[in-house]
Coordinates of C-alpha atoms in Angstrom, one line a residue:
M1 CA 55.3 42.3 -13.2
Q2 CA 58.7 43.1 -14.8
D3 CA 60.2 43.9 -11.4
S4 CA 58.9 40.6 -10.1
N5 CA 60.5 38.7 -13.1
L6 CA 63.8 40.4 -12.5
A7 CA 63.7 39.6 -8.8
R8 CA 62.9 36.0 -9.5
D9 CA 65.8 35.7 -12.0
A10 CA 68.2 37.2 -9.3
Q11 CA 67.5 34.4 -6.8
S12 CA 70.3 32.1 -8.1
A13 CA 73.0 34.7 -7.4
H14 CA 71.4 35.4 -4.0
W15 CA 71.4 31.8 -3.0
R16 CA 75.1 31.4 -4.2
E17 CA 76.2 34.3 -2.1
T18 CA 74.1 33.1 0.9
Y19 CA 75.9 29.7 0.7
R20 CA 79.3 31.4 0.5
L21 CA 78.7 33.6 3.5
N22 CA 76.9 31.0 5.6
P23 CA 78.4 27.5 5.3
D24 CA 76.1 24.9 6.9
M25 CA 73.5 27.6 7.5
Y26 CA 70.9 24.9 8.0
G27 CA 73.1 22.8 10.2
I28 CA 74.8 19.5 9.5
D29 CA 72.1 17.1 10.7
P30 CA 69.5 15.8 8.3
S31 CA 66.1 17.5 8.2
E32 CA 63.0 15.8 9.6
A33 CA 61.8 15.4 6.0
G34 CA 65.1 13.8 5.0
R35 CA 64.9 11.3 7.8
A36 CA 61.3 10.4 6.9
A37 CA 62.3 10.0 3.2
I38 CA 65.1 7.6 4.2
E39 CA 62.6 5.4 6.1
T40 CA 60.3 5.4 3.1
F41 CA 63.0 4.6 0.6
M42 CA 64.6 1.9 2.7
S43 CA 61.3 0.2 3.5
L44 CA 60.4 0.0 -0.2
G45 CA 63.8 -1.1 -1.3
L46 CA 64.5 2.1 -3.3
R47 CA 68.2 2.7 -3.6
N48 CA 68.8 5.2 -6.5
V49 CA 67.6 8.7 -5.5
L50 CA 67.5 12.0 -7.4
E51 CA 67.8 15.0 -5.0
L52 CA 66.7 18.3 -6.4
G53 CA 68.1 21.5 -4.8
A54 CA 70.6 19.7 -2.7
G55 CA 71.8 22.9 -1.2
Q56 CA 74.5 22.4 1.5
G57 CA 73.9 18.6 1.5
R58 CA 72.6 17.9 5.0
D59 CA 70.1 15.4 3.6
T60 CA 72.4 14.3 0.8
L61 CA 75.0 13.0 3.2
A62 CA 72.3 11.3 5.3
F63 CA 71.1 9.5 2.2
L64 CA 74.7 8.4 1.4
Q65 CA 75.3 7.1 4.9
A66 CA 72.1 5.1 4.7
G67 CA 73.6 3.3 1.7
L68 CA 71.6 5.1 -1.0
R69 CA 73.1 6.2 -4.4
V70 CA 72.3 9.9 -5.0
T71 CA 72.3 12.1 -8.0
A72 CA 72.3 15.6 -6.4
L73 CA 71.3 18.7 -8.5
D74 CA 71.7 22.3 -7.5
Y75 CA 72.3 25.6 -9.4
S76 CA 75.2 26.4 -7.0
A77 CA 78.4 24.9 -8.2
D78 CA 80.1 25.9 -4.9
A79 CA 77.4 24.1 -2.8
L80 CA 77.8 20.9 -4.8
A81 CA 81.6 21.1 -4.6
A82 CA 81.3 21.3 -0.8
I83 CA 79.0 18.2 -0.8
D84 CA 81.5 16.3 -3.0
D85 CA 84.2 17.1 -0.4
K86 CA 82.1 16.0 2.6
A87 CA 81.1 12.8 0.8
A88 CA 84.8 12.0 0.1
Q89 CA 85.7 12.6 3.7
L90 CA 83.0 10.0 4.7
G91 CA 84.3 7.6 2.1
R92 CA 80.9 7.8 0.3
D93 CA 82.0 9.7 -2.9
E94 CA 81.4 6.6 -5.2
Q95 CA 77.7 6.7 -4.3
L96 CA 77.3 10.4 -5.3
H97 CA 77.0 12.1 -8.6
T98 CA 76.5 15.9 -8.6
I99 CA 75.3 18.1 -11.4
V100 CA 75.0 21.9 -11.6
H101 CA 71.5 22.4 -13.0
D102 CA 68.6 24.9 -13.2
V103 CA 65.4 23.1 -12.6
R104 CA 63.6 25.4 -15.1
L105 CA 65.3 23.3 -17.7
A106 CA 64.8 19.6 -18.6
L107 CA 66.4 17.3 -16.0
P108 CA 69.7 15.8 -17.3
L109 CA 68.6 12.2 -16.8
E110 CA 67.2 9.5 -18.9
D111 CA 63.5 8.4 -18.8
S112 CA 62.6 6.0 -16.0
S113 CA 66.2 6.1 -14.6
V114 CA 65.7 6.6 -10.9
D115 CA 63.8 4.9 -8.1
A116 CA 62.9 8.0 -6.2
A117 CA 63.0 11.8 -6.2
Y118 CA 63.4 14.0 -3.2
S119 CA 63.5 17.7 -2.5
H120 CA 63.3 19.9 0.6
M121 CA 61.6 23.2 -0.2
L122 CA 62.9 23.2 -3.8
F123 CA 59.3 23.5 -5.1
N124 CA 59.0 26.7 -2.9
M125 CA 61.7 28.5 -5.0
A126 CA 60.8 31.5 -7.2
L127 CA 59.1 29.3 -9.8
T128 CA 56.0 30.1 -11.7
K129 CA 53.0 27.7 -11.9
V130 CA 54.1 26.9 -15.5
E131 CA 57.7 26.2 -14.3
L132 CA 56.4 24.1 -11.4
T133 CA 54.2 22.0 -13.7
F134 CA 57.1 21.5 -16.1
L135 CA 59.3 20.4 -13.2
A136 CA 56.7 18.0 -11.8
N137 CA 56.4 16.4 -15.3
E138 CA 60.1 16.1 -15.6
V139 CA 60.3 14.3 -12.2
R140 CA 57.6 11.9 -13.4
R141 CA 59.5 11.3 -16.6
V142 CA 62.8 10.3 -14.9
L143 CA 61.1 8.1 -12.3
R144 CA 60.7 4.4 -12.9
P145 CA 57.1 3.1 -12.9
G146 CA 56.0 2.9 -9.3
G147 CA 58.8 5.3 -8.3
I148 CA 58.3 7.6 -5.3
H149 CA 58.4 11.4 -5.3
I150 CA 58.8 13.1 -1.9
Y151 CA 58.9 16.9 -1.7
T152 CA 58.3 19.5 1.0
V153 CA 56.8 22.9 0.7
R154 CA 55.9 25.8 2.9
H155 CA 52.2 26.3 2.6
V156 CA 49.6 29.1 2.8
G157 CA 49.3 28.6 6.6
D158 CA 52.9 29.8 7.1
A159 CA 53.5 33.0 9.0
H160 CA 55.3 34.6 6.0
F161 CA 52.5 34.0 3.5
G162 CA 51.1 37.3 2.5
Q163 CA 53.9 39.2 4.2
G164 CA 56.8 41.1 2.5
I165 CA 56.9 42.0 -1.2
P166 CA 54.3 40.3 -3.4
R167 CA 55.9 38.6 -6.4
G168 CA 52.8 37.1 -8.0
E169 CA 51.3 33.6 -8.1
Q170 CA 51.4 33.1 -4.3
M171 CA 55.0 34.2 -4.1
W172 CA 56.2 36.6 -1.4
E173 CA 59.7 38.0 -0.8
N174 CA 61.1 38.2 2.7
G175 CA 64.7 39.0 3.6
G176 CA 65.7 38.7 0.0
F177 CA 64.3 35.2 -0.5
I178 CA 61.2 34.6 -2.7
V179 CA 59.0 31.8 -1.6
H180 CA 56.1 30.2 -3.6
F181 CA 53.6 29.2 -0.9
F182 CA 51.6 26.1 -1.7
S183 CA 47.8 25.6 -1.3
S184 CA 46.1 22.2 -1.5
E185 CA 45.0 23.2 -5.0
T186 CA 48.6 23.6 -6.1
V187 CA 49.5 20.2 -4.8
R188 CA 46.6 18.7 -6.7
D189 CA 47.4 20.5 -9.9
L190 CA 51.0 19.1 -9.8
S191 CA 49.8 15.5 -9.3
E192 CA 49.0 14.5 -12.9
G193 CA 50.4 11.0 -13.5
F194 CA 50.9 10.3 -9.7
S195 CA 48.9 8.6 -7.1
Q196 CA 46.8 10.8 -4.7
A197 CA 49.2 12.8 -2.6
E198 CA 49.8 11.8 1.0
V199 CA 50.3 15.1 2.9
A200 CA 52.0 15.2 6.3
A201 CA 52.2 18.6 8.1
F202 CA 55.3 19.5 10.1
E203 CA 57.2 22.5 11.4
E204 CA 60.8 23.5 11.0
G205 CA 63.0 26.3 12.4
T206 CA 62.3 29.1 14.9
L207 CA 59.5 31.0 13.1
P208 CA 58.5 28.2 12.8
R209 CA 58.1 27.5 9.1
K210 CA 54.9 25.5 8.4
L211 CA 55.4 22.8 5.8
W212 CA 53.8 19.8 4.1
R213 CA 55.7 16.7 3.2
I214 CA 54.1 15.3 0.1
T215 CA 54.6 11.7 -1.0
Q216 CA 53.3 10.3 -4.3
Q217 CA 53.9 7.3 -6.5
K218 CA 54.3 7.4 -10.2
L219 CA 51.4 5.6 -11.9

């Protein structure tokens, strides 16, 4: 268990080095989930979005170009600096606020201060069930009443589930990355204070990764 805790704590440095060595490792086009989120936010008139785990910003920039205002959080200062630069090149920097943050800590936003929250595989990070519950509660806290939470996760039907090094609590390490794979029970357990989850299955990448896009409304 101690080895797993140390491995999880080392993930921040691993991601920072990965971003440094592989600029735009996920490409520059928005993800399928990001495009779907834009459609949802625009159709509901939501304009102020919190993005958790913005990474290299492929969805962040798409949000900005759609006219949304984005508060982007990530624990890599270098990744956020790159997003700031790209937003400035697009003339969209006034719509963007970036914050270096570890999501295991309270979100640095006021209660009921954003229209929507979005993350792409952030909930799959090396977070324990206790940490995930805390994060879900924090998302609910900062959302306005009726606000929308969209997040994506790799699930237990993914080819990497059960493969590699076990790290406890449905977490497995492959290629240096620890993934917390979600079951339907995990989704349900994180839904307190939200409407029943709308779950859409999709695939991404060459494995392919098998994911769920989860959409909920704050009650």
